[in-house]
JSON list of C-alpha atoms in Angstrom, two decimals:
[
{"chain": "A", "resi": 249, "resn": "MET", "atom": "CA", "xyz": [105.83, -46.00, -56.38]},
{"chain": "A", "resi": 250, "resn": "LEU", "atom": "CA", "xyz": [107.64, -49.17, -55.41]},
{"chain": "A", "resi": 251, "resn": "ASN", "atom": "CA", "xyz": [106.13, -52.58, -55.97]},
{"chain": "A", "resi": 252, "resn": "ILE", "atom": "CA", "xyz": [107.35, -54.48, -52.91]},
{"chain": "A", "resi": 253, "resn": "GLY", "atom": "CA", "xyz": [105.79, -57.86, -52.27]},
{"chain": "A", "resi": 254, "resn": "PRO", "atom": "CA", "xyz": [106.50, -59.70, -49.03]},
{"chain": "A", "resi": 255, "resn": "LYS", "atom": "CA", "xyz": [106.85, -63.48, -48.91]},
{"chain": "A", "resi": 256, "resn": "ALA", "atom": "CA", "xyz": [104.02, -65.62, -47.55]},
{"chain": "A", "resi": 257, "resn": "ASP", "atom": "CA", "xyz": [105.46, -65.34, -44.03]},
{"chain": "A", "resi": 258, "resn": "GLY", "atom": "CA", "xyz": [105.42, -61.54, -44.24]},
{"chain": "A", "resi": 259, "resn": "THR", "atom": "CA", "xyz": [109.18, -61.04, -44.58]},
{"chain": "A", "resi": 260, "resn": "ILE", "atom": "CA", "xyz": [110.74, -58.96, -47.33]},
{"chain": "A", "resi": 261, "resn": "PRO", "atom": "CA", "xyz": [113.21, -60.90, -49.53]},
{"chain": "A", "resi": 262, "resn": "ASP", "atom": "CA", "xyz": [116.90, -60.07, -48.99]},
{"chain": "A", "resi": 263, "resn": "GLU", "atom": "CA", "xyz": [117.40, -58.81, -52.55]},
{"chain": "A", "resi": 264, "resn": "THR", "atom": "CA", "xyz": [114.42, -56.46, -52.20]},
{"chain": "A", "resi": 265, "resn": "GLN", "atom": "CA", "xyz": [115.81, -55.19, -48.88]},
{"chain": "A", "resi": 266, "resn": "LYS", "atom": "CA", "xyz": [119.13, -54.41, -50.61]},
{"chain": "A", "resi": 267, "resn": "ILE", "atom": "CA", "xyz": [117.32, -52.45, -53.31]},
{"chain": "A", "resi": 268, "resn": "LEU", "atom": "CA", "xyz": [115.35, -50.47, -50.72]},
{"chain": "A", "resi": 269, "resn": "SER", "atom": "CA", "xyz": [118.51, -49.77, -48.73]},
{"chain": "A", "resi": 270, "resn": "THR", "atom": "CA", "xyz": [120.27, -48.53, -51.88]},
{"chain": "A", "resi": 271, "resn": "ILE", "atom": "CA", "xyz": [117.35, -46.23, -52.69]},
{"chain": "A", "resi": 272, "resn": "GLY", "atom": "CA", "xyz": [117.37, -44.95, -49.09]},
{"chain": "A", "resi": 273, "resn": "SER", "atom": "CA", "xyz": [121.10, -44.21, -49.22]},
{"chain": "A", "resi": 274, "resn": "TRP", "atom": "CA", "xyz": [120.69, -42.39, -52.53]},
{"chain": "A", "resi": 275, "resn": "LEU", "atom": "CA", "xyz": [117.83, -40.30, -51.13]},
{"chain": "A", "resi": 276, "resn": "SER", "atom": "CA", "xyz": [119.81, -39.39, -48.01]},
{"chain": "A", "resi": 277, "resn": "THR", "atom": "CA", "xyz": [122.46, -37.87, -50.28]},
{"chain": "A", "resi": 278, "resn": "TYR", "atom": "CA", "xyz": [120.32, -36.40, -53.07]},
{"chain": "A", "resi": 279, "resn": "GLY", "atom": "CA", "xyz": [116.88, -36.06, -51.48]},
{"chain": "A", "resi": 280, "resn": "ASP", "atom": "CA", "xyz": [117.08, -32.26, -51.32]},
{"chain": "A", "resi": 281, "resn": "ALA", "atom": "CA", "xyz": [116.86, -32.22, -55.13]},
{"chain": "A", "resi": 282, "resn": "ILE", "atom": "CA", "xyz": [113.72, -34.37, -54.99]},
{"chain": "A", "resi": 283, "resn": "TYR", "atom": "CA", "xyz": [111.59, -33.61, -51.92]},
{"chain": "A", "resi": 284, "resn": "ALA", "atom": "CA", "xyz": [109.70, -30.30, -51.61]},
{"chain": "A", "resi": 285, "resn": "THR", "atom": "CA", "xyz": [111.01, -29.09, -54.96]},
{"chain": "A", "resi": 286, "resn": "ARG", "atom": "CA", "xyz": [109.24, -27.42, -57.84]},
{"chain": "A", "resi": 287, "resn": "PRO", "atom": "CA", "xyz": [109.75, -27.54, -61.59]},
{"chain": "A", "resi": 288, "resn": "TRP", "atom": "CA", "xyz": [112.23, -25.04, -62.96]},
{"chain": "A", "resi": 289, "resn": "THR", "atom": "CA", "xyz": [111.53, -23.09, -66.15]},
{"chain": "A", "resi": 290, "resn": "VAL", "atom": "CA", "xyz": [113.19, -25.88, -68.17]},
{"chain": "A", "resi": 291, "resn": "TYR", "atom": "CA", "xyz": [112.72, -29.54, -67.22]},
{"chain": "A", "resi": 292, "resn": "GLY", "atom": "CA", "xyz": [116.10, -30.64, -68.56]},
{"chain": "A", "resi": 293, "resn": "GLU", "atom": "CA", "xyz": [118.38, -31.19, -71.49]},
{"chain": "A", "resi": 294, "resn": "GLY", "atom": "CA", "xyz": [120.11, -34.12, -73.15]},
{"chain": "A", "resi": 295, "resn": "GLU", "atom": "CA", "xyz": [119.92, -36.95, -75.62]},
{"chain": "A", "resi": 296, "resn": "THR", "atom": "CA", "xyz": [117.92, -39.64, -73.78]},
{"chain": "A", "resi": 297, "resn": "GLN", "atom": "CA", "xyz": [117.47, -42.77, -75.85]},
{"chain": "A", "resi": 298, "resn": "ASN", "atom": "CA", "xyz": [114.09, -44.40, -75.22]},
{"chain": "A", "resi": 299, "resn": "SER", "atom": "CA", "xyz": [113.43, -47.94, -76.34]},
{"chain": "A", "resi": 300, "resn": "GLY", "atom": "CA", "xyz": [110.05, -48.98, -75.00]},
{"chain": "A", "resi": 301, "resn": "ASP", "atom": "CA", "xyz": [110.11, -49.17, -71.21]},
{"chain": "A", "resi": 302, "resn": "SER", "atom": "CA", "xyz": [113.87, -48.69, -70.85]},
{"chain": "A", "resi": 303, "resn": "TYR", "atom": "CA", "xyz": [115.94, -45.55, -71.10]},
{"chain": "A", "resi": 304, "resn": "GLN", "atom": "CA", "xyz": [119.63, -45.16, -71.81]},
{"chain": "A", "resi": 305, "resn": "TYR", "atom": "CA", "xyz": [120.92, -41.96, -70.23]},
{"chain": "A", "resi": 306, "resn": "THR", "atom": "CA", "xyz": [124.15, -40.29, -71.24]},
{"chain": "A", "resi": 307, "resn": "GLY", "atom": "CA", "xyz": [126.33, -37.71, -69.51]},
{"chain": "A", "resi": 308, "resn": "LYS", "atom": "CA", "xyz": [124.40, -35.07, -71.45]},
{"chain": "A", "resi": 309, "resn": "ASP", "atom": "CA", "xyz": [121.07, -35.96, -69.83]},
{"chain": "A", "resi": 310, "resn": "ILE", "atom": "CA", "xyz": [120.37, -33.43, -67.09]},
{"chain": "A", "resi": 311, "resn": "ARG", "atom": "CA", "xyz": [117.20, -32.57, -65.15]},
{"chain": "A", "resi": 312, "resn": "PHE", "atom": "CA", "xyz": [116.40, -29.43, -63.19]},
{"chain": "A", "resi": 313, "resn": "THR", "atom": "CA", "xyz": [114.36, -28.77, -60.05]},
{"chain": "A", "resi": 314, "resn": "LYS", "atom": "CA", "xyz": [114.27, -25.78, -57.74]},
{"chain": "A", "resi": 315, "resn": "SER", "atom": "CA", "xyz": [113.69, -25.47, -54.03]},
{"chain": "A", "resi": 316, "resn": "LYS", "atom": "CA", "xyz": [110.24, -24.49, -52.83]},
{"chain": "A", "resi": 317, "resn": "ASP", "atom": "CA", "xyz": [111.53, -21.02, -51.84]},
{"chain": "A", "resi": 318, "resn": "GLY", "atom": "CA", "xyz": [113.19, -20.60, -55.25]},
{"chain": "A", "resi": 319, "resn": "LYS", "atom": "CA", "xyz": [116.64, -19.96, -53.74]},
{"chain": "A", "resi": 320, "resn": "HIS", "atom": "CA", "xyz": [118.27, -23.18, -54.94]},
{"chain": "A", "resi": 321, "resn": "LEU", "atom": "CA", "xyz": [118.49, -24.71, -58.39]},
{"chain": "A", "resi": 322, "resn": "TYR", "atom": "CA", "xyz": [119.25, -28.44, -58.43]},
{"chain": "A", "resi": 323, "resn": "ILE", "atom": "CA", "xyz": [120.91, -29.99, -61.46]},
{"chain": "A", "resi": 324, "resn": "SER", "atom": "CA", "xyz": [120.84, -33.78, -61.61]},
{"chain": "A", "resi": 325, "resn": "ALA", "atom": "CA", "xyz": [123.04, -35.61, -64.09]},
{"chain": "A", "resi": 326, "resn": "LEU", "atom": "CA", "xyz": [121.42, -38.88, -65.14]},
{"chain": "A", "resi": 327, "resn": "GLY", "atom": "CA", "xyz": [124.47, -40.50, -66.70]},
{"chain": "A", "resi": 328, "resn": "LYS", "atom": "CA", "xyz": [128.24, -40.51, -66.50]},
{"chain": "A", "resi": 329, "resn": "THR", "atom": "CA", "xyz": [130.49, -38.66, -68.86]},
{"chain": "A", "resi": 330, "resn": "ASP", "atom": "CA", "xyz": [133.70, -39.94, -70.36]},
{"chain": "A", "resi": 331, "resn": "ASN", "atom": "CA", "xyz": [135.83, -37.17, -68.86]},
{"chain": "A", "resi": 332, "resn": "ASN", "atom": "CA", "xyz": [133.94, -36.57, -65.55]},
{"chain": "A", "resi": 333, "resn": "THR", "atom": "CA", "xyz": [132.76, -33.10, -66.60]},
{"chain": "A", "resi": 334, "resn": "ILE", "atom": "CA", "xyz": [129.24, -31.86, -67.15]},
{"chain": "A", "resi": 335, "resn": "SER", "atom": "CA", "xyz": [128.32, -29.06, -69.51]},
{"chain": "A", "resi": 336, "resn": "VAL", "atom": "CA", "xyz": [124.98, -27.41, -68.74]},
{"chain": "A", "resi": 337, "resn": "THR", "atom": "CA", "xyz": [124.07, -25.43, -71.83]},
{"chain": "A", "resi": 338, "resn": "THR", "atom": "CA", "xyz": [120.70, -24.28, -70.45]},
{"chain": "A", "resi": 339, "resn": "LEU", "atom": "CA", "xyz": [122.45, -22.06, -67.91]},
{"chain": "A", "resi": 340, "resn": "ASN", "atom": "CA", "xyz": [123.45, -19.23, -70.15]},
{"chain": "A", "resi": 341, "resn": "LYS", "atom": "CA", "xyz": [122.94, -15.51, -69.64]},
{"chain": "A", "resi": 342, "resn": "LYS", "atom": "CA", "xyz": [120.01, -15.44, -72.07]},
{"chain": "A", "resi": 343, "resn": "ARG", "atom": "CA", "xyz": [117.91, -17.79, -69.89]},
{"chain": "A", "resi": 344, "resn": "TRP", "atom": "CA", "xyz": [119.18, -17.16, -66.38]},
{"chain": "A", "resi": 345, "resn": "ASN", "atom": "CA", "xyz": [120.65, -14.18, -64.55]},
{"chain": "A", "resi": 346, "resn": "THR", "atom": "CA", "xyz": [124.02, -15.57, -63.50]},
{"chain": "A", "resi": 347, "resn": "ASP", "atom": "CA", "xyz": [124.83, -12.32, -61.67]},
{"chain": "A", "resi": 348, "resn": "LYS", "atom": "CA", "xyz": [122.69, -13.53, -58.77]},
{"chain": "A", "resi": 349, "resn": "VAL", "atom": "CA", "xyz": [124.66, -16.75, -58.21]},
{"chain": "A", "resi": 350, "resn": "ASP", "atom": "CA", "xyz": [126.32, -16.74, -54.79]},
{"chain": "A", "resi": 351, "resn": "ALA", "atom": "CA", "xyz": [127.73, -20.27, -54.82]},
{"chain": "A", "resi": 352, "resn": "ILE", "atom": "CA", "xyz": [127.78, -23.57, -56.66]},
{"chain": "A", "resi": 353, "resn": "SER", "atom": "CA", "xyz": [128.08, -26.84, -54.76]},
{"chain": "A", "resi": 354, "resn": "ILE", "atom": "CA", "xyz": [128.59, -30.34, -56.04]},
{"chain": "A", "resi": 355, "resn": "ILE", "atom": "CA", "xyz": [126.97, -33.10, -54.03]},
{"chain": "A", "resi": 356, "resn": "ASN", "atom": "CA", "xyz": [129.02, -36.28, -54.11]},
{"chain": "A", "resi": 357, "resn": "GLY", "atom": "CA", "xyz": [130.89, -34.98, -57.16]}
]
């Protein structure tokens, strides 16, 4: 939910418009991992640091969703890593049958 308040004349402030535009651009790239998805067997992994209402994500913070038809697993990294690599420890042969993987794609990676 977005808390967007127009000015008294009904216009949306420029800074708020920039934020909405940024969110829209992000969703046009990554929306498949958000819309019409379902929870995967594991919600995620990582070392999220929570201090009240703010979170500090690291390159180890990852969340999982799957497509409605179950054919696609989406892995979303919530932070950047120092060396631009991501290690997903949840995807090991004990938890997931990797023999059925046809392809792996990186969106905007």
